[in-house]
């Protein structure tokens, strides 16, 4: 069973920063595109950022310039650095691994207070 183990998140004031982490097995990390999604109350889950096995990245327009996705190949971990946070960034954030199939982390709430 594939596990994506997430950490980080919580409550932060607007303008603040925090970092999310997601660790998985090497066999997944080496082959799968890793990403972060989020789901706000009453809204559909949306892509935040992805990073391929070669390090190419893509971001949602709403987070460009504020969020940074990265990966540590030694630790089989993908990170999401969230900066200049806004109240509208409040959501449950999910780690994702995708190739021919897809796997999800358990999700963690990020709340940005104004």
XYZ file of N, CA, C and O in Angstrom:
456
model
N 0.840 -1.180 0.000
C 0.000 0.000 0.000
C 0.887 1.246 0.000
O 1.800 1.361 0.794
N 0.615 2.147 -0.918
C 1.411 3.360 -1.032
C 0.968 4.354 0.022
O -0.225 4.600 0.205
N 1.937 4.927 0.702
C 1.646 5.951 1.686
C 2.339 7.249 1.330
O 3.512 7.247 0.933
N 1.617 8.315 1.443
C 2.166 9.660 1.352
C 1.974 10.280 2.724
O 0.846 10.526 3.146
N 3.073 10.500 3.407
C 3.009 10.968 4.791
C 3.277 12.462 4.825
O 4.391 12.911 4.544
N 2.258 13.205 5.194
C 2.339 14.655 5.189
C 2.657 15.192 6.577
O 2.304 14.586 7.592
N 3.288 16.353 6.592
C 3.518 17.070 7.847
C 3.535 18.560 7.556
O 3.650 18.987 6.407
N 3.435 19.335 8.605
C 3.367 20.781 8.459
C 1.926 21.236 8.395
O 1.003 20.452 8.497
N 1.751 22.524 8.164
C 0.405 23.071 8.129
C 0.031 23.707 9.442
O 0.830 23.764 10.374
N -1.200 24.182 9.533
C -1.663 24.792 10.757
C -2.231 26.168 10.524
O -2.733 26.479 9.445
N -2.138 26.995 11.552
C -2.707 28.341 11.538
C -1.599 29.371 11.407
O -0.589 29.291 12.111
N -1.810 30.322 10.513
C -0.815 31.377 10.305
C -1.545 32.667 9.968
O -2.656 32.636 9.414
N -0.936 33.778 10.298
C -1.525 35.074 9.958
C -1.260 35.438 8.502
O -0.283 34.970 7.906
N -2.116 36.250 7.958
C -1.923 36.730 6.587
C -0.553 37.377 6.454
O -0.113 38.123 7.336
N 0.105 37.059 5.341
C 1.452 37.550 5.119
C 2.534 36.629 5.634
O 3.716 36.808 5.313
N 2.138 35.648 6.393
C 3.086 34.715 6.979
C 3.465 33.590 6.045
O 3.045 33.544 4.878
N 4.264 32.664 6.584
C 4.765 31.540 5.790
C 4.685 30.251 6.589
O 4.651 30.269 7.827
N 4.665 29.157 5.872
C 4.827 27.853 6.486
C 5.260 26.877 5.401
O 5.233 27.202 4.208
N 5.655 25.673 5.833
C 6.123 24.681 4.888
C 5.410 23.349 5.117
O 5.263 22.901 6.252
N 5.002 22.752 4.033
C 4.411 21.423 4.050
C 5.435 20.423 3.524
O 6.221 20.732 2.618
N 5.413 19.230 4.089
C 6.295 18.169 3.628
C 5.474 16.919 3.323
O 4.426 16.702 3.931
N 5.990 16.115 2.415
C 5.309 14.871 2.040
C 6.381 13.839 1.698
O 7.128 14.025 0.745
N 6.432 12.775 2.469
C 7.416 11.723 2.254
C 6.737 10.458 1.751
O 5.601 10.153 2.134
N 7.444 9.729 0.897
C 6.896 8.489 0.381
C 8.025 7.500 0.111
O 9.195 7.816 0.319
N 7.668 6.320 -0.359
C 8.661 5.309 -0.655
C 9.484 5.701 -1.877
O 8.997 6.395 -2.782
N 10.714 5.226 -1.912
C 11.607 5.594 -2.999
C 11.062 5.160 -4.352
O 11.192 5.895 -5.343
N 10.446 3.988 -4.415
C 9.931 3.489 -5.697
C 8.856 4.386 -6.268
O 8.658 4.437 -7.473
N 8.148 5.080 -5.395
C 7.149 6.055 -5.848
C 7.834 7.360 -6.204
O 7.609 7.949 -7.271
N 8.678 7.824 -5.333
C 9.323 9.122 -5.513
C 10.144 9.166 -6.790
O 10.194 10.201 -7.466
N 10.790 8.068 -7.138
C 11.669 8.039 -8.311
C 10.908 8.038 -9.632
O 11.466 8.406 -10.670
N 9.656 7.621 -9.618
C 8.919 7.417 -10.869
C 7.739 8.365 -11.052
O 7.284 8.557 -12.181
N 7.224 8.918 -9.972
C 5.974 9.660 -10.034
C 6.194 11.165 -10.008
O 7.109 11.659 -9.328
N 5.351 11.875 -10.724
C 5.251 13.314 -10.554
C 4.559 13.584 -9.218
O 3.521 12.990 -8.919
N 5.148 14.461 -8.447
C 4.615 14.786 -7.130
C 3.946 16.157 -7.181
O 4.380 17.039 -7.928
N 2.929 16.317 -6.363
C 2.240 17.594 -6.401
C 1.475 17.887 -5.132
O 1.396 17.064 -4.216
N 0.944 19.095 -5.099
C 0.090 19.541 -4.003
C -1.210 20.066 -4.577
O -1.206 20.809 -5.574
N -2.296 19.687 -3.946
C -3.623 20.174 -4.284
C -4.237 20.765 -3.024
O -3.763 20.512 -1.915
N -5.299 21.517 -3.208
C -6.000 22.040 -2.041
C -7.505 22.075 -2.307
O -7.943 22.136 -3.458
N -8.231 22.023 -1.223
C -9.685 22.075 -1.318
C -10.218 22.955 -0.213
O -10.062 22.658 0.982
N -10.837 24.053 -0.621
C -11.472 24.969 0.322
C -12.923 24.545 0.531
O -13.505 23.860 -0.317
N -13.520 24.950 1.638
C -14.916 24.578 1.905
C -15.845 24.998 0.772
O -15.794 26.145 0.311
N -16.634 24.063 0.306
C -17.599 24.349 -0.739
C -17.023 24.455 -2.134
O -17.749 24.787 -3.084
N -15.731 24.154 -2.274
C -15.090 24.259 -3.583
C -14.487 22.922 -3.987
O -14.271 22.039 -3.160
N -14.210 22.808 -5.270
C -13.570 21.595 -5.774
C -12.077 21.606 -5.446
O -11.471 22.666 -5.264
N -11.527 20.414 -5.392
C -10.085 20.301 -5.188
C -9.373 20.869 -6.412
O -9.756 20.594 -7.553
N -8.328 21.645 -6.172
C -7.613 22.285 -7.264
C -6.114 22.069 -7.137
O -5.579 21.934 -6.039
N -5.469 22.077 -8.297
C -4.023 21.952 -8.333
C -3.367 23.198 -7.768
O -3.761 24.324 -8.090
N -2.347 22.996 -6.935
C -1.534 24.104 -6.435
C -0.199 24.137 -7.177
O 0.182 25.157 -7.741
N 0.502 23.011 -7.164
C 1.816 22.946 -7.809
C 2.190 21.500 -8.028
O 1.776 20.616 -7.273
N 2.988 21.269 -9.070
C 3.522 19.934 -9.321
C 5.008 20.030 -9.637
O 5.496 21.080 -10.078
N 5.707 18.918 -9.415
C 7.119 18.836 -9.766
C 7.375 17.444 -10.328
O 6.985 16.432 -9.739
N 8.018 17.398 -11.485
C 8.271 16.122 -12.131
C 9.526 15.472 -11.563
O 10.249 16.067 -10.747
N 9.801 14.267 -12.018
C 10.993 13.561 -11.553
C 12.274 14.272 -11.981
O 13.314 14.094 -11.353
N 12.193 15.073 -13.029
C 13.373 15.816 -13.491
C 13.440 17.217 -12.903
O 14.348 17.973 -13.232
N 12.463 17.558 -12.063
C 12.504 18.852 -11.389
C 11.738 19.970 -12.066
O 11.747 21.107 -11.575
N 11.056 19.675 -13.150
C 10.230 20.710 -13.774
C 9.017 20.993 -12.904
O 8.435 20.074 -12.319
N 8.649 22.258 -12.848
C 7.551 22.664 -11.963
C 6.453 23.390 -12.728
O 6.686 23.963 -13.796
N 5.282 23.367 -12.129
C 4.160 24.108 -12.668
C 3.298 24.558 -11.492
O 3.126 23.799 -10.524
N 2.752 25.770 -11.588
C 1.995 26.345 -10.486
C 0.654 26.870 -10.968
O 0.505 27.328 -12.103
N -0.299 26.856 -10.072
C -1.546 27.560 -10.326
C -1.253 29.053 -10.362
O -0.385 29.550 -9.626
N -1.974 29.770 -11.192
C -1.745 31.209 -11.316
C -1.915 31.917 -9.974
O -1.225 32.884 -9.680
N -2.813 31.416 -9.157
C -3.123 32.081 -7.896
C -1.979 32.015 -6.882
O -1.980 32.764 -5.908
N -1.019 31.113 -7.093
C 0.065 30.970 -6.122
C 1.435 31.291 -6.708
O 2.433 31.272 -5.977
N 1.502 31.569 -7.986
C 2.786 31.875 -8.622
C 3.458 33.040 -7.928
O 2.820 34.066 -7.650
N 4.750 32.874 -7.654
C 5.504 33.925 -6.997
C 5.387 33.909 -5.489
O 6.117 34.624 -4.794
N 4.482 33.103 -4.952
C 4.297 33.035 -3.495
C 4.618 31.645 -2.941
O 5.111 31.529 -1.826
N 4.319 30.618 -3.695
C 4.559 29.239 -3.257
C 5.698 28.646 -4.069
O 5.876 28.960 -5.249
N 6.438 27.754 -3.425
C 7.536 27.072 -4.108
C 7.483 25.586 -3.794
O 7.455 25.201 -2.613
N 7.475 24.778 -4.835
C 7.521 23.328 -4.663
C 8.936 22.858 -4.943
O 9.610 23.377 -5.843
N 9.399 21.905 -4.159
C 10.745 21.368 -4.346
C 10.762 19.909 -3.900
O 9.831 19.449 -3.238
N 11.827 19.228 -4.258
C 11.939 17.823 -3.863
C 13.360 17.515 -3.427
O 14.325 18.065 -3.978
N 13.470 16.667 -2.423
C 14.754 16.209 -1.914
C 14.844 14.723 -2.245
O 14.200 13.897 -1.601
N 15.655 14.406 -3.228
C 15.732 13.024 -3.702
C 16.413 12.092 -2.696
O 16.231 10.874 -2.749
N 17.186 12.663 -1.785
C 17.830 11.820 -0.767
C 16.837 11.393 0.315
O 16.973 10.333 0.917
N 15.835 12.245 0.533
C 14.857 11.974 1.592
C 13.515 11.493 1.050
O 12.585 11.265 1.835
N 13.413 11.360 -0.265
C 12.138 10.963 -0.881
C 10.996 11.855 -0.388
O 9.894 11.368 -0.055
N 11.262 13.132 -0.366
C 10.313 14.089 0.203
C 10.099 15.253 -0.750
O 11.057 15.758 -1.343
N 8.853 15.668 -0.866
C 8.513 16.852 -1.619
C 8.021 17.914 -0.635
O 7.359 17.589 0.361
N 8.369 19.156 -0.911
C 8.032 20.265 -0.018
C 7.177 21.283 -0.762
O 7.277 21.450 -1.982
N 6.375 21.977 -0.006
C 5.656 23.142 -0.510
C 5.891 24.278 0.471
O 5.434 24.211 1.613
N 6.647 25.271 0.033
C 6.862 26.465 0.836
C 5.775 27.466 0.484
O 5.662 27.867 -0.678
N 4.993 27.845 1.461
C 3.898 28.791 1.265
C 4.305 30.112 1.909
O 4.566 30.161 3.111
N 4.366 31.161 1.116
C 4.760 32.479 1.600
C 3.721 33.512 1.191
O 2.897 33.256 0.311
N 3.797 34.663 1.833
C 2.856 35.758 1.554
C 1.426 35.232 1.549
O 0.645 35.512 0.633
N 1.113 34.480 2.570
C -0.181 33.804 2.612
C -1.341 34.781 2.732
O -1.232 35.840 3.378
N -2.440 34.407 2.103
C -3.653 35.210 2.097
C -4.794 34.381 2.704
O -4.753 33.148 2.652
N -5.795 35.032 3.233
C -6.928 34.269 3.768
C -7.539 33.314 2.753
O -8.001 32.222 3.127
N -7.510 33.682 1.490
C -8.082 32.807 0.454
C -7.240 31.566 0.197
O -7.657 30.686 -0.562
N -6.072 31.480 0.812
C -5.273 30.252 0.725
C -5.741 29.204 1.737
O -5.237 28.071 1.734
N -6.654 29.575 2.594
C -7.180 28.636 3.579
C -7.847 27.453 2.894
O -8.726 27.629 2.041
N -7.404 26.261 3.237
C -7.911 25.045 2.599
C -7.262 23.834 3.258
O -6.315 23.973 4.039
N -7.759 22.669 2.909
C -7.050 21.429 3.224
C -6.101 21.156 2.058
O -6.539 21.135 0.898
N -4.856 20.978 2.372
C -3.833 20.755 1.360
C -3.475 19.261 1.330
O -3.215 18.651 2.378
N -3.425 18.716 0.114
C -3.178 17.289 -0.086
C -1.927 17.077 -0.933
O -1.747 17.720 -1.966
N -1.114 16.140 -0.515
C 0.004 15.687 -1.322
C -0.508 14.663 -2.341
O -1.436 13.897 -2.055
N 0.110 14.651 -3.509
C -0.342 13.770 -4.583
C 0.857 13.197 -5.312
O 1.866 13.872 -5.509
N 0.730 11.941 -5.717
C 1.714 11.295 -6.581
C 0.956 10.733 -7.771
O -0.043 10.026 -7.597
N 1.429 11.018 -8.986
C 0.696 10.580 -10.170
C 1.650 10.065 -11.230
O 2.723 10.638 -11.464
N 1.234 8.971 -11.841
C 1.931 8.441 -13.007
C 0.848 7.786 -13.855
O 0.045 8.502 -14.446
N 0.785 6.476 -13.907
C -0.359 5.814 -14.537
C -1.521 5.723 -13.554
O -2.686 5.639 -13.940
N -1.219 5.732 -12.283
C -2.219 5.780 -11.234
C -1.883 6.950 -10.322
O -0.904 7.660 -10.532
N -2.709 7.147 -9.319
C -2.505 8.298 -8.457
C -2.733 7.923 -6.999
O -3.554 7.050 -6.700
N -2.000 8.598 -6.137
C -2.119 8.370 -4.707
C -2.222 9.716 -4.000
O -1.686 10.723 -4.469
N -2.911 9.686 -2.858
C -3.146 10.914 -2.102
C -2.666 10.770 -0.665
O -2.767 9.699 -0.065
N -2.180 11.889 -0.125
C -1.917 11.968 1.292
C -3.204 12.204 2.054
O -4.283 12.357 1.468
N -3.082 12.256 3.373
C -4.273 12.365 4.213
C -4.853 13.771 4.247
O -6.007 13.960 4.632
N -4.076 14.754 3.829
C -4.560 16.134 3.840
C -4.371 16.783 5.192
O -4.539 16.140 6.231
N -4.022 18.064 5.168
C -3.835 18.815 6.405
C -4.400 20.215 6.224
O -4.186 20.845 5.183
N -5.072 20.688 7.231
C -5.685 22.013 7.171
C -4.621 23.103 7.282
O -3.734 23.045 8.128
N -4.730 24.078 6.405
C -3.962 25.318 6.502
C -4.976 26.449 6.616
O -5.838 26.610 5.749
N -4.875 27.207 7.693
C -5.796 28.313 7.933
C -5.009 29.604 8.019
O -4.068 29.710 8.807
N -5.399 30.568 7.200
C -4.742 31.873 7.177
C -5.719 32.890 7.730
O -6.793 33.129 7.155
N -5.346 33.496 8.833
C -6.224 34.487 9.475
C -5.890 35.885 8.983
O -4.735 36.204 8.700
N -6.902 36.710 8.890
C -6.695 38.080 8.390
C -6.372 39.041 9.515
O -6.467 38.713 10.683
